[in-house]
Amino acid sequence: MQRDIPEGYKQTEVGVIPEDWAVSTIGENTRWSSGGTPNRKRDDYWEGSIPWISGSTLKTLEISTSDQFITAEGVTAGSNMAPVNSTLLLVRGSALHKCIRAGLVTSPVSFNQDVKSLMPTGSVHPRFLTFFIKGMESELLKLVSSAGNSAGVLDTLLVKNFKFLKPSFSEQTAIANALSDVDALITSLENLITKKRAIKTAAMQQLLTGKMRLPPFDKTHTGYKQTELGEIPGDWSVVKLGNVLERIIGGGTPGRSNPAYWGDEIPWVTVKDFATFDPELSQEYITKIGLQNSSSNLVPEGTLITSTRMALGKAVIYDVPVAINQDLKALFPKKIVSTKFLYYWFEDNAEIIDEMGSGSTVKGLSLSDLKSIEFRLPSIEEQTAITKVLDGMDKDIGSLERRLTKTQQLKQGMMQELLTGKTRLV
């Protein structure tokens, strides 16, 4: 049974689109050019002021600068210039296995051989072209193949033949403006989150060292004293981590060959799961039988978990019970130490702890070295006050991050609707 076509729409080889839209190809609406890399041994090619774009710097919607710069001689000798209003498209690189990288050139830049410049021709709005390529990411990713060195390759001929839905120039402009407005909101949220994180980092550095005291502790302390960790408040002490812990428990991995050990019951957390902080997103689950028949342990909710292999210095606290593998340790502090205070201490000292690790391929930290780490310890009352302030900052950042995620999802939905003509702006 043929589906009814709404009034004002037509059936095409790419589906139902507005009657006044045309179907062509990206290649028919763009002029392509290739880039290159000047001789690295020639300093006179690389000590210039012209931004040079590679796959690692092609990450933003608008392209105007880079982390590497070349001279005009370098451009002539081995690179190329991308004019303003062209779209730079990554056609070779490991990033292509996950995403399509494309950006609109807003200030003249040069680019390397892994990137192509697409200059719109005829009645194509430059920003619309960039949004169209980004909006068709899921389909374009299907065209990516693998090179011998595991880099992804986006075949330029296939991209040129990719179907291009073309509304009138005025509608292209309206679509580009609408999506640009959402992008501006996303950028402002990202900048605000970065600022809030920097403020929190500064606050941790001040509060966790005693350089700044919260009321009423700012009025009751007895000055400062010199210790092996430098000056600390007179009513603080320097302690070793091992001396303030009741116990430390490790984890393990159930036998992989036994299916009875693996199932959707208990989140089984590894270092890879640390990035999400969400056990619901755990990559694997184990059964109660698997827990009983392995060296893994069920860690109660609210417990501080850290890593002694890879991601050294990273710490998380889950609000549900989880099982952990052998690379992780669960720390149970004595009553004189707040678990949340320790969590923020780990966050503030992650780089220092990471530097303590050793290993030729994968960094590890021995349990004795972990226990020997010294830190500044205020009273439990002041710890509680400090964590209350930092918790408030975390909640503020978390709220902004959730808003950012929703806005990014809104943009994806808008792109699907606007770039296919399902929703019209004019």
CSV table of C-alpha atoms in Angstrom, one decimal:
chain,number,residue,atom,x,y,z
A,1,MET,CA,0.0,0.0,0.0
A,2,GLN,CA,1.5,3.3,-1.1
A,3,ARG,CA,2.0,5.8,1.7
A,4,ASP,CA,0.1,9.1,1.3
A,5,ILE,CA,2.3,12.0,0.4
A,6,PRO,CA,1.5,15.2,2.3
A,7,GLU,CA,0.5,18.2,0.3
A,8,GLY,CA,3.5,20.3,-0.7
A,9,TYR,CA,5.8,17.3,-0.7
A,10,LYS,CA,7.0,14.8,-3.4
A,11,GLN,CA,8.5,11.4,-3.6
A,12,THR,CA,12.1,11.2,-4.6
A,13,GLU,CA,14.9,8.6,-4.6
A,14,VAL,CA,15.9,9.8,-1.1
A,15,GLY,CA,12.3,9.7,0.2
A,16,VAL,CA,9.6,12.3,0.6
A,17,ILE,CA,10.9,15.9,0.5
A,18,PRO,CA,9.3,19.4,-0.1
A,19,GLU,CA,8.1,20.0,-3.7
A,20,ASP,CA,10.4,23.1,-4.0
A,21,TRP,CA,13.5,21.2,-2.9
A,22,ALA,CA,16.0,19.7,-5.4
A,23,VAL,CA,18.0,16.5,-5.1
A,24,SER,CA,21.5,16.6,-6.4
A,25,THR,CA,24.9,15.5,-5.0
A,26,ILE,CA,27.5,17.2,-2.8
A,27,GLY,CA,30.0,17.0,-5.7
A,28,GLU,CA,27.6,18.9,-8.0
A,29,ASN,CA,27.4,21.8,-5.5
A,30,THR,CA,31.0,22.1,-4.4
A,31,ARG,CA,34.5,22.7,-5.7
A,32,TRP,CA,37.2,20.5,-4.0
A,33,SER,CA,40.8,21.2,-3.2
A,34,SER,CA,43.5,19.2,-1.3
A,35,GLY,CA,46.0,20.2,1.3
A,36,GLY,CA,49.5,19.1,2.3
A,37,THR,CA,52.3,19.2,4.8
A,38,PRO,CA,55.4,21.4,4.2
A,39,ASN,CA,58.8,19.9,4.9
A,40,ARG,CA,59.1,19.6,8.7
A,41,LYS,CA,62.8,20.2,8.6
A,42,ARG,CA,62.4,23.6,7.1
A,43,ASP,CA,62.0,26.1,10.0
A,44,ASP,CA,61.2,28.9,7.5
A,45,TYR,CA,58.1,26.9,6.6
A,46,TRP,CA,56.9,26.6,10.2
A,47,GLU,CA,57.6,29.8,11.9
A,48,GLY,CA,54.7,31.8,10.4
A,49,SER,CA,51.3,33.1,11.3
A,50,ILE,CA,49.0,31.1,9.0
A,51,PRO,CA,46.9,28.5,10.9
A,52,TRP,CA,47.5,25.0,9.6
A,53,ILE,CA,44.6,22.6,10.1
A,54,SER,CA,45.0,18.8,10.6
A,55,GLY,CA,42.6,16.2,11.8
A,56,SER,CA,43.5,16.9,15.5
A,57,THR,CA,42.5,20.6,15.2
A,58,LEU,CA,39.4,20.1,13.0
A,59,LYS,CA,37.0,19.8,15.9
A,60,THR,CA,34.8,22.9,15.9
A,61,LEU,CA,32.0,24.1,13.7
A,62,GLU,CA,33.9,27.3,12.8
A,63,ILE,CA,37.5,27.2,11.8
A,64,SER,CA,39.8,30.2,12.1
A,65,THR,CA,42.9,29.1,14.0
A,66,SER,CA,45.0,26.1,15.0
A,67,ASP,CA,47.8,24.9,17.3
A,68,GLN,CA,50.3,24.9,14.4
A,69,PHE,CA,51.2,27.8,12.0
A,70,ILE,CA,53.1,28.0,8.8
A,71,THR,CA,54.5,30.7,6.6
A,72,ALA,CA,53.4,31.8,3.1
A,73,GLU,CA,56.4,30.0,1.8
A,74,GLY,CA,55.3,26.9,3.6
A,75,VAL,CA,51.9,27.2,1.9
A,76,THR,CA,53.5,27.5,-1.5
A,77,ALA,CA,56.0,24.7,-0.9
A,78,GLY,CA,53.7,22.0,0.4
A,79,SER,CA,50.2,23.0,1.7
A,80,ASN,CA,47.2,24.9,0.4
A,81,MET,CA,44.8,27.7,1.6
A,82,ALA,CA,41.2,27.1,2.4
A,83,PRO,CA,39.2,30.3,1.6
A,84,VAL,CA,36.6,31.8,3.8
A,85,ASN,CA,33.2,30.1,3.5
A,86,SER,CA,34.6,26.8,2.4
A,87,THR,CA,34.0,23.7,4.5
A,88,LEU,CA,36.9,21.6,5.7
A,89,LEU,CA,36.2,17.9,5.8
A,90,LEU,CA,38.4,15.2,7.4
A,91,VAL,CA,38.9,12.3,4.9
A,92,ARG,CA,41.6,10.3,6.7
A,93,GLY,CA,42.2,9.8,10.4
A,94,SER,CA,41.3,7.5,13.4
A,95,ALA,CA,38.5,10.0,14.4
A,96,LEU,CA,36.5,8.9,11.4
A,97,HIS,CA,35.7,5.6,13.1
A,98,LYS,CA,33.5,7.6,15.5
A,99,CYS,CA,32.5,10.9,14.0
A,100,ILE,CA,32.5,13.1,10.9
A,101,ARG,CA,34.7,16.2,11.4
A,102,ALA,CA,33.7,19.2,9.3
A,103,GLY,CA,34.0,22.9,10.0
A,104,LEU,CA,33.2,26.2,8.2
A,105,VAL,CA,36.2,28.4,7.5
A,106,THR,CA,35.6,31.8,8.9
A,107,SER,CA,39.2,33.1,8.5
A,108,PRO,CA,41.8,32.0,5.9
A,109,VAL,CA,43.6,28.8,7.0
A,110,SER,CA,45.9,26.3,5.4
A,111,PHE,CA,45.4,22.5,5.8
A,112,ASN,CA,47.1,19.2,5.4
A,113,GLN,CA,46.6,16.1,3.2
A,114,ASP,CA,44.1,14.4,5.5
A,115,VAL,CA,41.6,17.3,4.9
A,116,LYS,CA,39.7,18.5,1.9
A,117,SER,CA,38.3,21.9,1.2
A,118,LEU,CA,34.8,22.1,-0.2
A,119,MET,CA,33.8,25.4,-1.6
A,120,PRO,CA,30.1,25.8,-2.3
A,121,THR,CA,29.1,26.8,-5.8
A,122,GLY,CA,25.9,28.2,-7.2
A,123,SER,CA,23.1,29.0,-4.8
A,124,VAL,CA,24.4,27.0,-1.8
A,125,HIS,CA,24.7,28.8,1.6
A,126,PRO,CA,28.2,28.0,3.0
A,127,ARG,CA,27.0,27.4,6.6
A,128,PHE,CA,24.1,25.3,5.3
A,129,LEU,CA,26.6,23.0,3.5
A,130,THR,CA,28.5,22.5,6.7
A,131,PHE,CA,25.4,21.8,8.7
A,132,PHE,CA,24.2,19.4,6.0
A,133,ILE,CA,27.4,17.4,6.2
A,134,LYS,CA,27.3,17.3,10.0
A,135,GLY,CA,23.6,16.4,9.9
A,136,MET,CA,24.3,13.4,7.7
A,137,GLU,CA,26.9,12.1,10.0
A,138,SER,CA,25.3,8.6,10.5
A,139,GLU,CA,25.0,8.0,6.8
A,140,LEU,CA,28.5,9.4,5.9
A,141,LEU,CA,30.1,7.2,8.6
A,142,LYS,CA,28.8,4.2,6.6
A,143,LEU,CA,31.2,5.2,3.8
A,144,VAL,CA,34.3,5.1,6.0
A,145,SER,CA,36.7,2.3,5.4
A,146,SER,CA,39.9,1.3,7.2
A,147,ALA,CA,43.4,2.0,6.1
A,148,GLY,CA,46.3,-0.4,6.8
A,149,ASN,CA,47.4,1.6,9.9
A,150,SER,CA,43.8,1.6,11.4
A,151,ALA,CA,43.1,5.1,10.3
A,152,GLY,CA,39.6,5.7,8.9
A,153,VAL,CA,39.2,6.7,5.2
A,154,LEU,CA,36.3,8.6,3.8
A,155,ASP,CA,36.3,8.0,0.1
A,156,THR,CA,36.0,11.4,-1.7
A,157,LEU,CA,34.3,10.0,-4.7
A,158,LEU,CA,31.6,8.5,-2.5
A,159,VAL,CA,31.2,11.8,-0.7
A,160,LYS,CA,30.9,13.7,-4.0
A,161,ASN,CA,28.2,11.3,-5.0
A,162,PHE,CA,26.3,11.6,-1.7
A,163,LYS,CA,22.8,13.0,-2.2
A,164,PHE,CA,22.4,16.6,-1.4
A,165,LEU,CA,19.0,18.0,-0.5
A,166,LYS,CA,18.8,21.6,-1.6
A,167,PRO,CA,16.1,24.0,-0.6
A,168,SER,CA,15.9,27.6,-1.8
A,169,PHE,CA,18.7,29.9,-0.7
A,170,SER,CA,16.4,31.8,1.6
A,171,GLU,CA,15.4,28.6,3.3
A,172,GLN,CA,19.0,27.4,3.5
A,173,THR,CA,19.8,30.7,5.3
A,174,ALA,CA,16.9,30.3,7.7
A,175,ILE,CA,17.9,26.8,8.5
A,176,ALA,CA,21.6,27.8,9.0
A,177,ASN,CA,20.6,30.7,11.2
A,178,ALA,CA,18.4,28.5,13.4
A,179,LEU,CA,21.0,25.9,13.9
A,180,SER,CA,23.7,28.6,14.5
A,181,ASP,CA,21.6,30.0,17.3
A,182,VAL,CA,21.5,26.6,19.0
A,183,ASP,CA,25.2,26.2,18.4
A,184,ALA,CA,25.8,29.6,20.1
A,185,LEU,CA,23.8,28.4,23.1
A,186,ILE,CA,25.8,25.2,23.2
A,187,THR,CA,29.1,27.2,23.1
A,188,SER,CA,28.0,29.5,25.8
A,189,LEU,CA,27.1,26.6,28.1
A,190,GLU,CA,30.4,24.9,27.4
A,191,ASN,CA,32.3,28.1,28.2
A,192,LEU,CA,30.3,28.5,31.4
A,193,ILE,CA,30.9,24.9,32.5
A,194,THR,CA,34.7,25.4,31.8
A,195,LYS,CA,34.6,28.6,34.0
A,196,LYS,CA,32.7,26.9,36.8
A,197,ARG,CA,35.1,24.0,36.8
A,198,ALA,CA,38.1,26.4,37.0
A,199,ILE,CA,36.4,28.1,39.9
A,200,LYS,CA,35.9,24.8,41.7
A,201,THR,CA,39.5,23.7,41.0
A,202,ALA,CA,40.7,27.0,42.6
A,203,ALA,CA,38.4,26.5,45.5
A,204,MET,CA,39.7,22.9,46.1
A,205,GLN,CA,43.3,24.1,46.1
A,206,GLN,CA,42.5,26.8,48.7
A,207,LEU,CA,40.1,24.8,51.0
A,208,LEU,CA,41.9,21.5,51.0
A,209,THR,CA,45.2,23.1,51.9
A,210,GLY,CA,43.8,25.4,54.6
A,211,LYS,CA,44.9,28.5,52.7
A,212,MET,CA,41.3,29.6,52.9
A,213,ARG,CA,39.1,28.9,56.0
A,214,LEU,CA,35.3,28.8,56.1
A,215,PRO,CA,33.3,30.3,58.9
A,216,PRO,CA,33.4,29.7,61.8
A,217,PHE,CA,36.9,28.0,61.4
A,218,ASP,CA,38.4,31.2,60.0
A,219,LYS,CA,37.9,32.8,63.4
A,220,THR,CA,38.8,29.9,65.7
A,221,HIS,CA,42.1,28.6,64.3
A,222,THR,CA,45.4,29.3,66.0
A,223,GLY,CA,47.5,30.5,63.1
A,224,TYR,CA,49.7,28.3,60.9
A,225,LYS,CA,52.6,25.8,61.5
A,226,GLN,CA,55.3,24.4,59.3
A,227,THR,CA,55.1,20.7,58.3
A,228,GLU,CA,56.6,18.4,55.7
A,229,LEU,CA,53.8,19.5,53.4
A,230,GLY,CA,54.5,23.1,54.0
A,231,GLU,CA,52.4,25.6,56.1
A,232,ILE,CA,49.1,24.3,57.4
A,233,PRO,CA,46.6,25.6,59.9
A,234,GLY,CA,47.7,25.1,63.5
A,235,ASP,CA,44.6,22.9,64.3
A,236,TRP,CA,45.2,20.7,61.2
A,237,SER,CA,47.5,17.6,61.1
A,238,VAL,CA,49.5,15.7,58.4
A,239,VAL,CA,48.5,12.1,58.1
A,240,LYS,CA,49.2,9.1,56.0
A,241,LEU,CA,46.3,7.7,54.0
A,242,GLY,CA,46.9,4.2,55.3
A,243,ASN,CA,46.6,5.4,58.9
A,244,VAL,CA,43.2,6.9,58.5
A,245,LEU,CA,41.6,3.9,56.8
A,246,GLU,CA,39.8,1.1,58.5
A,247,ARG,CA,40.4,-1.3,55.6
A,248,ILE,CA,41.0,-1.5,51.9
A,249,ILE,CA,39.3,-4.2,49.7
A,250,GLY,CA,40.2,-5.2,46.2
A,251,GLY,CA,38.3,-6.8,43.4
A,252,GLY,CA,38.6,-9.5,40.8
A,253,THR,CA,37.2,-10.9,37.5
A,254,PRO,CA,34.9,-14.0,37.5
A,255,GLY,CA,35.9,-16.8,35.1
A,256,ARG,CA,35.1,-15.7,31.6
A,257,SER,CA,34.3,-19.2,30.4
A,258,ASN,CA,31.4,-19.7,32.8
A,259,PRO,CA,28.2,-18.1,31.6
A,260,ALA,CA,26.6,-18.5,35.0
A,261,TYR,CA,29.0,-15.9,36.3
A,262,TRP,CA,27.9,-13.2,33.9
A,263,GLY,CA,24.4,-11.6,33.7
A,264,ASP,CA,22.3,-8.5,34.3
A,265,GLU,CA,22.4,-8.4,38.0
A,266,ILE,CA,25.4,-6.6,39.6
A,267,PRO,CA,27.3,-3.8,37.9
A,268,TRP,CA,30.9,-4.9,37.5
A,269,VAL,CA,33.0,-1.8,37.4
A,270,THR,CA,36.4,-1.4,35.8
A,271,VAL,CA,38.6,1.7,35.1
A,272,LYS,CA,36.8,2.1,31.7
A,273,ASP,CA,33.6,2.7,33.6
A,274,PHE,CA,35.1,5.5,35.7
A,275,ALA,CA,34.5,8.1,33.0
A,276,THR,CA,30.7,7.7,33.3
A,277,PHE,CA,30.3,7.7,37.1
A,278,ASP,CA,27.1,5.9,36.3
A,279,PRO,CA,26.8,2.2,37.1
A,280,GLU,CA,23.8,2.0,34.9
A,281,LEU,CA,26.2,2.5,32.0
A,282,SER,CA,28.6,-0.3,33.3
A,283,GLN,CA,29.9,-2.2,30.3
A,284,GLU,CA,29.4,-5.6,32.1
A,285,TYR,CA,27.4,-7.2,34.8
A,286,ILE,CA,28.0,-10.3,36.9
A,287,THR,CA,25.7,-12.6,38.8
A,288,LYS,CA,25.6,-13.3,42.6
A,289,ILE,CA,27.2,-16.7,41.8
A,290,GLY,CA,29.9,-15.0,39.8
A,291,LEU,CA,30.6,-12.7,42.8
A,292,GLN,CA,30.8,-15.6,45.2
A,293,ASN,CA,33.1,-17.6,42.9
A,294,SER,CA,35.7,-14.9,42.2
A,295,SER,CA,38.0,-12.6,44.2
A,296,SER,CA,35.6,-9.7,43.4
A,297,ASN,CA,33.8,-7.9,46.2
A,298,LEU,CA,30.5,-6.2,46.4
A,299,VAL,CA,31.2,-2.6,47.4
A,300,PRO,CA,28.4,-0.8,49.3
A,301,GLU,CA,26.9,2.4,47.9
A,302,GLY,CA,28.7,5.6,49.1
A,303,THR,CA,32.1,3.9,49.2
A,304,LEU,CA,35.2,5.6,47.7
A,305,ILE,CA,36.7,3.6,44.9
A,306,THR,CA,40.1,4.4,43.4
A,307,SER,CA,42.4,2.7,40.8
A,308,THR,CA,45.8,1.3,41.4
A,309,ARG,CA,46.4,0.4,37.7
A,310,MET,CA,45.7,2.9,35.0
A,311,ALA,CA,43.8,6.1,35.7
A,312,LEU,CA,45.8,6.6,38.8
A,313,GLY,CA,44.4,9.2,41.2
A,314,LYS,CA,40.9,8.8,39.8
A,315,ALA,CA,38.2,8.2,42.4
A,316,VAL,CA,34.5,7.7,42.3
A,317,ILE,CA,31.6,7.2,44.7
A,318,TYR,CA,28.6,5.3,43.4
A,319,ASP,CA,25.1,5.5,44.9
A,320,VAL,CA,24.4,1.8,44.3
A,321,PRO,CA,26.3,-1.3,45.3
A,322,VAL,CA,28.9,-2.4,42.6
A,323,ALA,CA,31.4,-5.1,42.1
A,324,ILE,CA,35.0,-4.1,41.2
A,325,ASN,CA,37.8,-5.7,39.3
A,326,GLN,CA,41.4,-6.3,40.3
A,327,ASP,CA,42.6,-2.9,39.2
A,328,LEU,CA,40.4,-1.1,41.7
A,329,LYS,CA,40.4,-0.6,45.5
A,330,ALA,CA,37.6,0.4,47.8
A,331,LEU,CA,38.7,2.6,50.7
A,332,PHE,CA,36.9,2.6,54.0
A,333,PRO,CA,38.0,5.6,56.2
A,334,LYS,CA,37.9,5.8,60.0
A,335,LYS,CA,35.4,8.2,61.6
A,336,ILE,CA,38.0,11.0,61.7
A,337,VAL,CA,37.8,11.3,57.9
A,338,SER,CA,34.8,12.1,55.7
A,339,THR,CA,34.6,9.8,52.6
A,340,LYS,CA,33.5,12.8,50.5
A,341,PHE,CA,36.5,14.9,51.8
A,342,LEU,CA,38.8,12.1,50.6
A,343,TYR,CA,37.0,12.1,47.2
A,344,TYR,CA,37.7,15.7,46.7
A,345,TRP,CA,41.2,15.3,47.9
A,346,PHE,CA,41.8,12.6,45.3
A,347,GLU,CA,40.3,14.9,42.6
A,348,ASP,CA,42.6,17.8,43.6
A,349,ASN,CA,45.7,15.5,43.7
A,350,ALA,CA,45.1,13.2,40.8
A,351,GLU,CA,48.1,14.4,38.8
A,352,ILE,CA,50.4,14.0,41.8
A,353,ILE,CA,49.2,10.4,42.5
A,354,ASP,CA,49.5,9.6,38.8
A,355,GLU,CA,53.2,10.7,38.8
A,356,MET,CA,53.8,8.2,41.7
A,357,GLY,CA,52.9,5.3,39.4
A,358,SER,CA,55.4,3.1,37.6
A,359,GLY,CA,55.5,0.6,34.7
A,360,SER,CA,56.8,0.4,31.2
A,361,THR,CA,53.5,0.0,29.4
A,362,VAL,CA,50.7,0.4,32.0
A,363,LYS,CA,51.2,2.5,35.1
A,364,GLY,CA,50.5,0.9,38.4
A,365,LEU,CA,50.6,2.0,42.1
A,366,SER,CA,51.4,-0.4,44.9
A,367,LEU,CA,49.1,-0.7,47.9
A,368,SER,CA,52.0,0.3,50.2
A,369,ASP,CA,52.7,3.4,48.1
A,370,LEU,CA,49.0,4.3,48.2
A,371,LYS,CA,48.9,4.0,52.0
A,372,SER,CA,52.0,6.1,52.3
A,373,ILE,CA,50.6,9.2,50.7
A,374,GLU,CA,50.4,12.1,53.1
A,375,PHE,CA,47.7,14.8,53.2
A,376,ARG,CA,46.5,17.6,55.3
A,377,LEU,CA,43.6,16.8,57.6
A,378,PRO,CA,41.2,19.3,59.3
A,379,SER,CA,38.6,18.3,61.9
A,380,ILE,CA,35.7,16.3,60.8
A,381,GLU,CA,33.5,19.4,61.3
A,382,GLU,CA,35.6,21.4,58.9
A,383,GLN,CA,35.8,18.6,56.4
A,384,THR,CA,32.0,18.6,56.4
A,385,ALA,CA,31.9,22.3,55.8
A,386,ILE,CA,34.4,22.1,52.9
A,387,THR,CA,32.6,19.2,51.2
A,388,LYS,CA,29.3,21.1,51.5
A,389,VAL,CA,30.7,24.0,49.5
A,390,LEU,CA,32.3,21.7,46.9
A,391,ASP,CA,29.1,19.6,46.6
A,392,GLY,CA,27.2,22.8,45.8
A,393,MET,CA,29.7,23.6,43.1
A,394,ASP,CA,29.4,20.1,41.7
A,395,LYS,CA,25.6,20.3,41.7
A,396,ASP,CA,25.8,23.6,39.8
A,397,ILE,CA,28.1,22.1,37.2
A,398,GLY,CA,26.0,19.0,36.9
A,399,SER,CA,22.9,21.0,36.3
A,400,LEU,CA,24.7,22.9,33.5
A,401,GLU,CA,26.0,19.6,32.0
A,402,ARG,CA,22.5,18.2,31.9
A,403,ARG,CA,21.2,21.3,30.2
A,404,LEU,CA,24.1,21.1,27.7
A,405,THR,CA,23.2,17.5,26.9
A,406,LYS,CA,19.6,18.4,26.4
A,407,THR,CA,20.6,21.3,24.1
A,408,GLN,CA,22.9,19.0,22.1
A,409,GLN,CA,20.0,16.5,21.7
A,410,LEU,CA,17.7,19.3,20.7
A,411,LYS,CA,20.2,20.3,18.0
A,412,GLN,CA,20.4,16.8,16.6
A,413,GLY,CA,16.6,16.6,16.4
A,414,MET,CA,16.4,20.0,14.7
A,415,MET,CA,19.0,18.9,12.2
A,416,GLN,CA,17.1,15.8,11.3
A,417,GLU,CA,13.9,17.8,10.9
A,418,LEU,CA,15.2,20.9,9.1
A,419,LEU,CA,17.8,19.3,6.8
A,420,THR,CA,15.3,16.8,5.4
A,421,GLY,CA,12.4,19.2,5.1
A,422,LYS,CA,10.1,17.5,7.6
A,423,THR,CA,9.9,20.9,9.4
A,424,ARG,CA,9.8,24.1,7.4
A,425,LEU,CA,10.9,27.5,8.6
A,426,VAL,CA,9.7,29.5,5.5
